[in-house]
Short mmCIF file of C-alpha atoms and ligand atoms in Angstrom, two decimals:
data_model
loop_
_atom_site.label_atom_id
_atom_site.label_comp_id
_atom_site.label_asym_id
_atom_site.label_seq_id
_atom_site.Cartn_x
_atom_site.Cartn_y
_atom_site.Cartn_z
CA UNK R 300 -1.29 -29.06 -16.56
CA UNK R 301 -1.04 -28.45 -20.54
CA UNK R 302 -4.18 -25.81 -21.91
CA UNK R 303 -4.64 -25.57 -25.92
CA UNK R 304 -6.32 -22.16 -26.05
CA UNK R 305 -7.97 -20.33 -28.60
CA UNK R 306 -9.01 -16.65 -28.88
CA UNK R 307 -10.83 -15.09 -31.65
CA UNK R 308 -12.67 -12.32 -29.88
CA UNK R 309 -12.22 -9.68 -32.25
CA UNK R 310 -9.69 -9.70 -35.43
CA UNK R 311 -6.94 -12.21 -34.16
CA UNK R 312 -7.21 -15.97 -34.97
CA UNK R 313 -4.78 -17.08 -32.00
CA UNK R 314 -4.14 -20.96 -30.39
CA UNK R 315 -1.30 -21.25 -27.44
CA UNK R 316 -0.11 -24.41 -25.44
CA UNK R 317 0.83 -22.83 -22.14
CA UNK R 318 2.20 -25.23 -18.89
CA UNK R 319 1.17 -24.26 -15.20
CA UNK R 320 -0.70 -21.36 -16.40
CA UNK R 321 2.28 -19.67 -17.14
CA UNK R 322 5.14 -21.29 -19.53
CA UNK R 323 3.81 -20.68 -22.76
CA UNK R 324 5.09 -23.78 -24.96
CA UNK R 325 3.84 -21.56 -28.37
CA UNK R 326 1.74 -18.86 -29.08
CA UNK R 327 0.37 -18.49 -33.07
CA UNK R 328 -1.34 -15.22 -33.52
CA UNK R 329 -2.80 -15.03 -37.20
CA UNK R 330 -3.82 -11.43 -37.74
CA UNK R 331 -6.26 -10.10 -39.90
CA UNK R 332 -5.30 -6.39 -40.09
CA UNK R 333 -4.56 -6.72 -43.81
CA UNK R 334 -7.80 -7.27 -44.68
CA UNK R 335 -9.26 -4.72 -42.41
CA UNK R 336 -7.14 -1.80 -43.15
CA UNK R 337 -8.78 -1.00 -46.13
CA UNK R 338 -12.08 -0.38 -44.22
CA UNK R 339 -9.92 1.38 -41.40
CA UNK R 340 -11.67 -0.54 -38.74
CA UNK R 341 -12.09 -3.70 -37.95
CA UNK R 342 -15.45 -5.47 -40.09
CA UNK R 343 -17.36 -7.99 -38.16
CA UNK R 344 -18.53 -10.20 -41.08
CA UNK R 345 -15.14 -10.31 -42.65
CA UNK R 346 -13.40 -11.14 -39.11
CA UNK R 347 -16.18 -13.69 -38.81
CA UNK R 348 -15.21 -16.04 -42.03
CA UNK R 349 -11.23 -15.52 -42.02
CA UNK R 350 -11.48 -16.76 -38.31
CA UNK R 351 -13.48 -19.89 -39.87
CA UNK R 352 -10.48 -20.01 -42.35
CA UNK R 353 -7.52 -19.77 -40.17
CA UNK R 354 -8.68 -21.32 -36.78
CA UNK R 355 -8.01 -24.93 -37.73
CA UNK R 356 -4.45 -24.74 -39.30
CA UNK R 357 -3.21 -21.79 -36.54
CA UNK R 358 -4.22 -24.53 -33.80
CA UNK R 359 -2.05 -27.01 -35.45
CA UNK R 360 0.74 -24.81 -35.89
CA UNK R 361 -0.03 -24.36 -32.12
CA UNK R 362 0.67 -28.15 -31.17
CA UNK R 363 3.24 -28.83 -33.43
CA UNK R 364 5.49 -25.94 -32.20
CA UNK R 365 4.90 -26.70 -28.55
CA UNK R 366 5.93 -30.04 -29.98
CA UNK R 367 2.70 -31.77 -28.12
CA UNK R 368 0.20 -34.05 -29.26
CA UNK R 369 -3.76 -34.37 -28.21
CA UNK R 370 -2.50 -37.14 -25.63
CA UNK R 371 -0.76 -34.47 -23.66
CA UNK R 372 -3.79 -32.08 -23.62
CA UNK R 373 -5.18 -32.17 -20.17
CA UNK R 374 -7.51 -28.84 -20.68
CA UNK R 375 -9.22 -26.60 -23.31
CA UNK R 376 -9.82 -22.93 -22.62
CA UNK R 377 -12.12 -20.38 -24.96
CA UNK R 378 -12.42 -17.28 -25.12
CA UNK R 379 -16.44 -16.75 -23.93
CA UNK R 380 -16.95 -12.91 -24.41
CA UNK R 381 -16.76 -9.83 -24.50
CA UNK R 382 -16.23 -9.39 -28.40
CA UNK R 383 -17.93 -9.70 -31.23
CA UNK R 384 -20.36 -12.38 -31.34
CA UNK R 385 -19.80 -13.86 -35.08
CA UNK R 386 -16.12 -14.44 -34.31
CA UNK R 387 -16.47 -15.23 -30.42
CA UNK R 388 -18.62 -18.46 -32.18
CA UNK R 389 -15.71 -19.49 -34.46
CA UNK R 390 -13.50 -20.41 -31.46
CA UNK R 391 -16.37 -21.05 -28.89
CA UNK R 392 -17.74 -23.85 -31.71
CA UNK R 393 -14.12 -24.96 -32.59
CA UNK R 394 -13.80 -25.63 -28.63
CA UNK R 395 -16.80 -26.92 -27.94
CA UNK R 396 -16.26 -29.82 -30.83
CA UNK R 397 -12.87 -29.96 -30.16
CA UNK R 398 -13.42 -31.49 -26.01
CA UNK R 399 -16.17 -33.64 -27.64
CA UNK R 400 -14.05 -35.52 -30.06
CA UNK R 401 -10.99 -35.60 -27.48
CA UNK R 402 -13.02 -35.83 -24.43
CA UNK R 403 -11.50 -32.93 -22.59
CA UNK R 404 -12.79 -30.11 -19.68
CA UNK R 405 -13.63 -26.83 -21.65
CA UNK R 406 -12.67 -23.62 -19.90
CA UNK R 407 -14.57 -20.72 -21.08
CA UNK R 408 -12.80 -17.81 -20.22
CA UNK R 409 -14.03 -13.83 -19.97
CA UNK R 410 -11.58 -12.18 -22.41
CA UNK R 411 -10.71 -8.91 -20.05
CA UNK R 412 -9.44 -11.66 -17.25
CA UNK R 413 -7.24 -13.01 -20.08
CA UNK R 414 -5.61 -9.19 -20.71
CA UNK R 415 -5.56 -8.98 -16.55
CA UNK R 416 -3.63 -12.35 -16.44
CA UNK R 417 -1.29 -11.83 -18.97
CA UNK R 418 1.29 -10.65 -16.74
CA UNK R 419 2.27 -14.00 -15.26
CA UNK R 420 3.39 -15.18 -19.02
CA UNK R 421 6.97 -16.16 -19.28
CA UNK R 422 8.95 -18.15 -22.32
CA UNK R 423 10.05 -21.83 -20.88
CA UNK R 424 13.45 -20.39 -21.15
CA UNK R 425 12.85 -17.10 -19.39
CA UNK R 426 12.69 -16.76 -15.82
CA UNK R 427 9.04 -16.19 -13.55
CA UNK R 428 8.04 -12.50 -14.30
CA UNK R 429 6.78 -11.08 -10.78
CA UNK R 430 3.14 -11.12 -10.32
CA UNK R 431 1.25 -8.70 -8.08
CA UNK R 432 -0.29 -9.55 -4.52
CA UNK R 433 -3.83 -9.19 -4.26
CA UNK R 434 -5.30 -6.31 -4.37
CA UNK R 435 -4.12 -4.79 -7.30
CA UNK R 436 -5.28 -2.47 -9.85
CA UNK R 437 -6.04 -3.28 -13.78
CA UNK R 438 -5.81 -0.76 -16.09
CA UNK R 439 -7.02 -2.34 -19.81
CA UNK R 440 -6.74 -0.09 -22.73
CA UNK R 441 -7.63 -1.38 -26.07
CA UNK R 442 -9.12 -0.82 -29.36
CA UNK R 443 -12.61 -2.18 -27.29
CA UNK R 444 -12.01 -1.10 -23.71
CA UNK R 445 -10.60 1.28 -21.33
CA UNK R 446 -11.23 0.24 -17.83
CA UNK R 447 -9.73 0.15 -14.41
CA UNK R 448 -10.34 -2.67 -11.92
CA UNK R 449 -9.99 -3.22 -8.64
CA UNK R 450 -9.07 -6.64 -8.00
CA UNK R 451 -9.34 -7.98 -4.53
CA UNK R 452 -8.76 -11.60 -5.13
CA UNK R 453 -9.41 -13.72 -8.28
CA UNK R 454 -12.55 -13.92 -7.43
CA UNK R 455 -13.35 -10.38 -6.75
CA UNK R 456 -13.24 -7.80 -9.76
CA UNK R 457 -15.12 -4.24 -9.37
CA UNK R 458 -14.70 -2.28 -12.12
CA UNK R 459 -14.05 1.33 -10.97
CA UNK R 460 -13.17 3.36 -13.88
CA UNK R 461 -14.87 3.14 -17.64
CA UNK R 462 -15.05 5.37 -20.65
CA UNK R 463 -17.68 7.30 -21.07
CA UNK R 464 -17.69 7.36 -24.77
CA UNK R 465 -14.43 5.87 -27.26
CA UNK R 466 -11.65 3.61 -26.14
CA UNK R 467 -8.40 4.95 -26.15
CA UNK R 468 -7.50 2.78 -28.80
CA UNK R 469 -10.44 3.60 -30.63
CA UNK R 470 -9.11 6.93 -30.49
CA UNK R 471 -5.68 6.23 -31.97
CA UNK R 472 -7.08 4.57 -34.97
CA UNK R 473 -10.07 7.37 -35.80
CA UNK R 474 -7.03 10.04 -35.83
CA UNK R 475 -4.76 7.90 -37.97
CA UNK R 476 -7.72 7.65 -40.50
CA UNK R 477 -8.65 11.30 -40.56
CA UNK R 478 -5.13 11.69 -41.30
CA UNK R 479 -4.98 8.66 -43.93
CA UNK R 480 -2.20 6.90 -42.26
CA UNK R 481 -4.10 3.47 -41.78
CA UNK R 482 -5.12 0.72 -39.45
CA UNK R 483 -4.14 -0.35 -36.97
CA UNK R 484 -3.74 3.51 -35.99
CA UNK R 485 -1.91 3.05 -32.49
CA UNK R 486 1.41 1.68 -33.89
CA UNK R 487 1.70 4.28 -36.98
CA UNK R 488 0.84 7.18 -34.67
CA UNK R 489 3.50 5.83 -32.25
CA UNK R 490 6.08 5.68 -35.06
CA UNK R 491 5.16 8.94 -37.17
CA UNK R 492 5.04 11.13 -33.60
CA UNK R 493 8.55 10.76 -33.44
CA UNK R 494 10.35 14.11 -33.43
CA UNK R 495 7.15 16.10 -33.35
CA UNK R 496 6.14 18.35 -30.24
CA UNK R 497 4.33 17.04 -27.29
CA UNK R 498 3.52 20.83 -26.28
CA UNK R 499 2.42 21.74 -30.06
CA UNK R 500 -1.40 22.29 -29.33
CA UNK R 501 -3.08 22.06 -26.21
CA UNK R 502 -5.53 19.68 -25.56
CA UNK R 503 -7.26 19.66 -22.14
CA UNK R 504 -8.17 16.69 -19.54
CA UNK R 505 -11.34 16.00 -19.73
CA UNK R 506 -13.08 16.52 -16.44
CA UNK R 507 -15.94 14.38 -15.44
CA UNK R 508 -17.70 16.11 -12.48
CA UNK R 509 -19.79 12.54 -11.94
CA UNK R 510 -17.44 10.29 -12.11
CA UNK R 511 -14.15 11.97 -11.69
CA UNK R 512 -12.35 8.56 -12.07
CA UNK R 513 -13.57 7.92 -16.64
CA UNK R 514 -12.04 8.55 -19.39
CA UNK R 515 -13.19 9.98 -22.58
CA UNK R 516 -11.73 10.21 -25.72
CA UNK R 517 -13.96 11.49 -27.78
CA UNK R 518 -13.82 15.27 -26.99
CA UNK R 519 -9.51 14.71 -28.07
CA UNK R 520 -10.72 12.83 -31.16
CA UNK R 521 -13.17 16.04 -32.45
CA UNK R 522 -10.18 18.61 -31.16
CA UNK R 523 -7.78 16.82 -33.68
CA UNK R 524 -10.32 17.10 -36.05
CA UNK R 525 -10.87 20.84 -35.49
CA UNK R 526 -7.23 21.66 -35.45
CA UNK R 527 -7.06 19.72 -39.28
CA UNK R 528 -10.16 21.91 -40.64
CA UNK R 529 -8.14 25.22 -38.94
CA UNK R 530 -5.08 23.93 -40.71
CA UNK R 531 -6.94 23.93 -44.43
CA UNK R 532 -5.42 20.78 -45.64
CA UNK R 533 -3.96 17.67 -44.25
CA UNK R 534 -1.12 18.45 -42.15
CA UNK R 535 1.93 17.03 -43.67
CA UNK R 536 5.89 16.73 -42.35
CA UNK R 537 6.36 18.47 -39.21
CA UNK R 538 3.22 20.16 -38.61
CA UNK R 539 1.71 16.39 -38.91
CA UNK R 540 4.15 14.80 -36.60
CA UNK R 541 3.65 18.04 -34.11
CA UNK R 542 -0.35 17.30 -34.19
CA UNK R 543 0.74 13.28 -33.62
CA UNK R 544 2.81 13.91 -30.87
CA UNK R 545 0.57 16.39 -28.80
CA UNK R 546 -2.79 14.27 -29.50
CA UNK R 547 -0.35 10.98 -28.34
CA UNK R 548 0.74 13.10 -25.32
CA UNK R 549 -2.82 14.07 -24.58
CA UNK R 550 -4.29 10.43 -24.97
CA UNK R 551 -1.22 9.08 -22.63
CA UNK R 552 -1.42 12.13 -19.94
CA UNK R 553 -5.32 11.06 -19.58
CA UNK R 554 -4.83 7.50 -19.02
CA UNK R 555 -1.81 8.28 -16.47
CA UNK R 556 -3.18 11.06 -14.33
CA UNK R 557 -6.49 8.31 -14.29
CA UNK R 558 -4.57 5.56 -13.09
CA UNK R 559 -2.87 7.29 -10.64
CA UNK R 560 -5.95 9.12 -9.04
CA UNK R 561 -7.51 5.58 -8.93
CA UNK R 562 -4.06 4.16 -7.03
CA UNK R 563 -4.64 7.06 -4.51
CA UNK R 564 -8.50 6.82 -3.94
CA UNK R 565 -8.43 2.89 -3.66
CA UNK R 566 -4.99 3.24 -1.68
CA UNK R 567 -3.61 0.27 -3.84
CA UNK R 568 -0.40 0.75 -4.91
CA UNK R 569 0.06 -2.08 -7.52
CA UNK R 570 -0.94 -1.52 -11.09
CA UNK R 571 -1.59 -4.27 -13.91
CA UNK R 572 -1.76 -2.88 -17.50
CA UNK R 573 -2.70 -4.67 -20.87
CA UNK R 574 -4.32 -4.55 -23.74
CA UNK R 575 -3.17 -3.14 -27.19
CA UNK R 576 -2.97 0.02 -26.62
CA UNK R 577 0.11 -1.10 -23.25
CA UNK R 578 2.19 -1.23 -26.71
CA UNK R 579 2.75 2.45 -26.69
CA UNK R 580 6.30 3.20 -24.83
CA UNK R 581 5.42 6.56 -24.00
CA UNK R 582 2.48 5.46 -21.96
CA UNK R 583 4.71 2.62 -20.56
CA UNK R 584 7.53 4.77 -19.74
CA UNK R 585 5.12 7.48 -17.79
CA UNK R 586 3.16 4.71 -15.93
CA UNK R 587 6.46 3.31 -14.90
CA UNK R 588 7.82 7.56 -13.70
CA UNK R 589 4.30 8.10 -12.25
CA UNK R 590 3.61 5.02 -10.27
CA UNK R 591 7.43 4.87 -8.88
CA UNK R 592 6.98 8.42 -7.70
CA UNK R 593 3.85 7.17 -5.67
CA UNK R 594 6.30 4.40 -4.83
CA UNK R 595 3.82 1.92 -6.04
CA UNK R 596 4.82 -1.19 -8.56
CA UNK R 597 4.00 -0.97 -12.47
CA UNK R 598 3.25 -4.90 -14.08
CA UNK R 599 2.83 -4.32 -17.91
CA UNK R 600 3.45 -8.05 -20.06
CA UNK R 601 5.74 -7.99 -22.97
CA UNK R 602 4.06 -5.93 -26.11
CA UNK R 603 3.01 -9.49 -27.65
CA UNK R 604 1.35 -10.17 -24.54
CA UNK R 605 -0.56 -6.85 -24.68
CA UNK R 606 -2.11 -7.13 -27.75
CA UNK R 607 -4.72 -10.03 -27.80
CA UNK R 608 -3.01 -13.72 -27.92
CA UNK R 609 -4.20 -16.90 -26.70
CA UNK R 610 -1.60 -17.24 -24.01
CA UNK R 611 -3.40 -15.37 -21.97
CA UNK R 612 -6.51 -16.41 -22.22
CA UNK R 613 -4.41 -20.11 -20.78
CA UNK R 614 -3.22 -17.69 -18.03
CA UNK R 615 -6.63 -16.79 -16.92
CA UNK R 616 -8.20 -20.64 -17.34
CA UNK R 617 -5.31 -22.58 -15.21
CA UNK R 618 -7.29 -22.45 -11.80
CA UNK R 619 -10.45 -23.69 -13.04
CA UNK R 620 -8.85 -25.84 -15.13
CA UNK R 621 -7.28 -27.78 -12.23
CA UNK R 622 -10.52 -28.00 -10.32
CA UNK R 623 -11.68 -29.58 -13.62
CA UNK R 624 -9.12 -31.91 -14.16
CA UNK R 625 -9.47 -33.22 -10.70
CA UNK R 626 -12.71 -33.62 -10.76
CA UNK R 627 -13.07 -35.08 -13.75
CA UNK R 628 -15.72 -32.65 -14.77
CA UNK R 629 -16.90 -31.37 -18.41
CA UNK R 630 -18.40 -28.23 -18.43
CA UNK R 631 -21.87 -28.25 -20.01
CA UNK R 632 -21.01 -27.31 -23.36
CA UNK R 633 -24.52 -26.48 -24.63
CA UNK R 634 -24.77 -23.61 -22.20
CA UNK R 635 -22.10 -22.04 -23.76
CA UNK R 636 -22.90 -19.58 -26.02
CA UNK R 637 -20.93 -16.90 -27.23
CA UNK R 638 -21.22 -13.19 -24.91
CA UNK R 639 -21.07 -9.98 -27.03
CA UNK R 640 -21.14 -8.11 -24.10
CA UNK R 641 -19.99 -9.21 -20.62
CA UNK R 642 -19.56 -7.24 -17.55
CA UNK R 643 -16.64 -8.82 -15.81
CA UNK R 644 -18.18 -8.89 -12.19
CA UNK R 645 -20.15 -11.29 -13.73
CA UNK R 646 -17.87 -13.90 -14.10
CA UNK R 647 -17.45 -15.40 -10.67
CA UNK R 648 -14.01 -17.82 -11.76
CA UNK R 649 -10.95 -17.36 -10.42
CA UNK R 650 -7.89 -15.65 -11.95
CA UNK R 651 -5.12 -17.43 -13.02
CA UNK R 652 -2.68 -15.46 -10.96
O1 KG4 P 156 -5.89 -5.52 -27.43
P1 KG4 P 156 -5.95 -5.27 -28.90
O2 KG4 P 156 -5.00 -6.03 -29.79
O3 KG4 P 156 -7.38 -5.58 -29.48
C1 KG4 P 156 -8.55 -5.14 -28.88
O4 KG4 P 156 -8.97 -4.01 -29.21
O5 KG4 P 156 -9.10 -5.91 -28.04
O6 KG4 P 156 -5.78 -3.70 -29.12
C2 KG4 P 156 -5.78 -3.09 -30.39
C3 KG4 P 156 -5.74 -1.58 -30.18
C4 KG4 P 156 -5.89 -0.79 -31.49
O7 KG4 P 156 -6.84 0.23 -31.30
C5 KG4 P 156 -4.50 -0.22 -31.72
O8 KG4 P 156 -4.50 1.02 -32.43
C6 KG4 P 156 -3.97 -0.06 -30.31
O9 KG4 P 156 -4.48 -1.20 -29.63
N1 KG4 P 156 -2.51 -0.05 -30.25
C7 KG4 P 156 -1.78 1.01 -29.85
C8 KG4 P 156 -0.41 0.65 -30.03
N2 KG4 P 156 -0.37 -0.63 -30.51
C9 KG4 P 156 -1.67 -1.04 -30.64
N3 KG4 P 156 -2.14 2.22 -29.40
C10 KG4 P 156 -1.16 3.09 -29.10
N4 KG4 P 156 0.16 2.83 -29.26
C11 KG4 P 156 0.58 1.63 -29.73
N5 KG4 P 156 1.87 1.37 -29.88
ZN1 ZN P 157 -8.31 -7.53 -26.04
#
C-alpha cells in the first residue's frame, strides 16, 4: 500500500510517499515562515497563494525522491480540516483533481489524527518505532491546538482536556514578538533561554476550578508582558534570557503537571505527544521524568514528525485506505469540502495505528 499525501493546513506546503502506513519513502515540507515572519504570525491570504505556488512542484519532488511513479500509487490522502480554510482548499482541490485524472481512492484525513499518528513513522532504513496499545492518551500542542485525548480505539477519540483561551504555541510566538525576536517564536525562545533562570520570576499554574483538566496560556502571556513594562525597556542579555527561561519553564510545567493529572484521572498510563510545540526538549525531557515516575510510557515522533508534515497525515489514512483499495471504492469527491473547524469526535475513521 503506497499513499501520496498532501498537507497544507496551515503554513506548510508538504507531499510524502509513505508504505504500510508507516515507511515513509520521502517527506518534502516547503515552509513558508519566511514570508510570515515579517507579520509575526502566520497570514491566511498569503499562506493561501504560496500553497497554490508550491503544491505542484513539492509533490513532484515527493515522487521523484521516493523514486515512484503514478503507476505505483495505490491511494491519495488530504488533509480535510481543522485549519484554515483558504489553504485546506489548495491541497483538498489538488487531491480531489489529482484521483480524477489518475483514477485513485481519496482519503480525507482530520489533521489532529495525522499529529496523533505520527508516532508509528519510521525511515525505510530505521527500525519499527513502538506504538502504544489502545487506550492511550494524546497530548497535541501546537501553534493551533492544545488538547488531550483519550483514545480508546481508532475509532474512539474523546477529547478531555482543551485550552480555554491561547495555544501553547500561540503563546511562544506572542512572547517572542513582544520581545522582537521573530516567528516562529517556539524555536528562538528555546535557543535564547539557554543559560537564563528557570526560577527568575514566578509565574503561577493557572487553576481552572471548572475544568481542572485545561490549559490556558493567556494569563502567562499578559504576566510576561507585565514583567517587560516593570522592567522599563526591553530586557536585553541576561535579564532577557532569565524572563525566557522562567516563561519556557512556566509554559512546560503547565502542560506536564496537565498531562499527568489526565494519566491519573483516566488511569491510562500511555501518553502520545505531537505537534510543534513536542519540538521543545525541555518539555520532552520532563514528560519523559514525569511519566516514568508514574511508571507510565512517553511516545513523542522525531521533531520533523512533530511539526506538521505530510507523513503523517499517510499514517493516519492507511486503514481506510485499505478498505478502499479493496473495495475498489472512490470517495465522493464533491462532498469534500474543506473544514475550518473540526471537532475530532466527529470523524468516525479509524487511526492508522
Ligand atoms: O504543529 P505546528 O508546526 O503547526 C501548527 O500550529 O499546527 O506547530 C507550530 C508551533 C509554533 O507556535 C511554534 O512556535 C511552536 O510550534 N514550536 C515550538 C518549538 N518548535 C516549534 N514551541 C516551543 N519550543 C519549540 N522548540
Ligand atoms: Zn498541526
Amino acid at each position: 500500500m503506497i499513499i501520496l499525501s498532501i498537507e497544507s493546513s496551515c503554513d506548510e506546503t508538504a507531499a510524502a510517499i509513505v508504505k504500510e502506513g508507516r515507511i515513509v519513502l520521502s517527506d518534502i515540507v516547503h515552509s513558508q515562515v519566511k514570508l510570515h515572519a515579517k507579520w509575526g504570525g502566520v497570514v491566511p491570504e498569503i499562506a493561501s497563494r504560496n500553497h497554490l505556488i508550491e503544491v505542484i512542484p513539492v509533490i513532484d519532488q515527493a515522487l521523484k525522491q521516493a523514486e515512484v511513479t503514478w503507476a505505483d500509487i495505490d491511494a491519495i490522502a488530504v488533509t480535510q480540516g481543522p485549519g484554515l480554510v483558504g489553504a485546506l482548499l489548495v491541497g483538498l482541490q489538488v487531491a480531489k483533481s489529482l484521483a480524477y485524472v489518475h483514477q485513485k481512492p481519496l482519503i480525507p484525513v482530520h489533521h489532529l489524527r495525522g499529529h496523533l499518528s505520527a508516532v508509528a513513522l519510521h525511515a525505510p532504513n530505521e527500525a519499527q518505532p513502538k506504538v502504544p496499545e489502545y487506550p492511550f492518551l494524546a497530548l497535541v500542542v501546537s501553534g493551533g491546538h492544545t488538547a488531550i485525548y483519550r483514545v480508546d480505539s481508532s475509532h474512539d477519540i474523546k477529547i478531555i482536556s482543551n485550552t480555554q483561551d491561547d495555544a501553547a504555541g500561540e503563546a511562544f510566538d506572542k512572547v517572542s514578538r513582544m520581545l522582537g525576536l521573530g516567528y516562529p517564536g517556539g524555536p528562538v525562545i528555546e535557543k535564547e533561554a539557554v543559560g537564563g533562570q528557570d526560577d527568575a520570576h514566578r509565574f503561577t499554574l493557572p487553576n481552572i476550578k471548572a475544568a481542572p483538566l485545561d490549559f490556558s496560556f493567556s494569563g502567562l502571556k499578559t504576566a510576561v508582558l507585565t514583567k517587560i513594562k516593570k522592567h522599563g525597556k526591553l530586557p536585553t542579555g541576561q535579564d532577557q534570557k532569565d524572563l525566557l527561561a522562567s516563561f519556557q519553564a512556566a509554559a512546560v510545567h503547565q502542560l506536564v503537571t496537565r498531562c499527568t493529572e489526565a494519566m491519573k484521572q483516566e488511569q491510562v498510563l500511555r501518553l502520545v505527544v505531537s505537534g510543534g510545540v513536542a519540538c521543545n526538549q525541555r518539555l520532552r525531557e520532563q514528560l519523559q521524568t514525569a511519566v516514568e515516575a508514574l511508571e507510565g510510557q512517553v511516545f513523542i515522533p522525531p521533531k520533523k514528525w512533530c511539526t506538521d508534515n505530510a507523513a503523517m497525515i499517510a499514517a493516519a489514512a492507511y486503514a481506510q485506505a485499505n478498505l478502499y483499495v479493496k473495495r475498489g471504492a472512490h470517495a465522493d469527491d464533491d462532498l469534500l469540502n474543506a473544514m475550518s473547524s473540526w471537532a475530532v469526535d466527529y470523524f468516525v475513521e479509524p487511526l492508522g495505528i
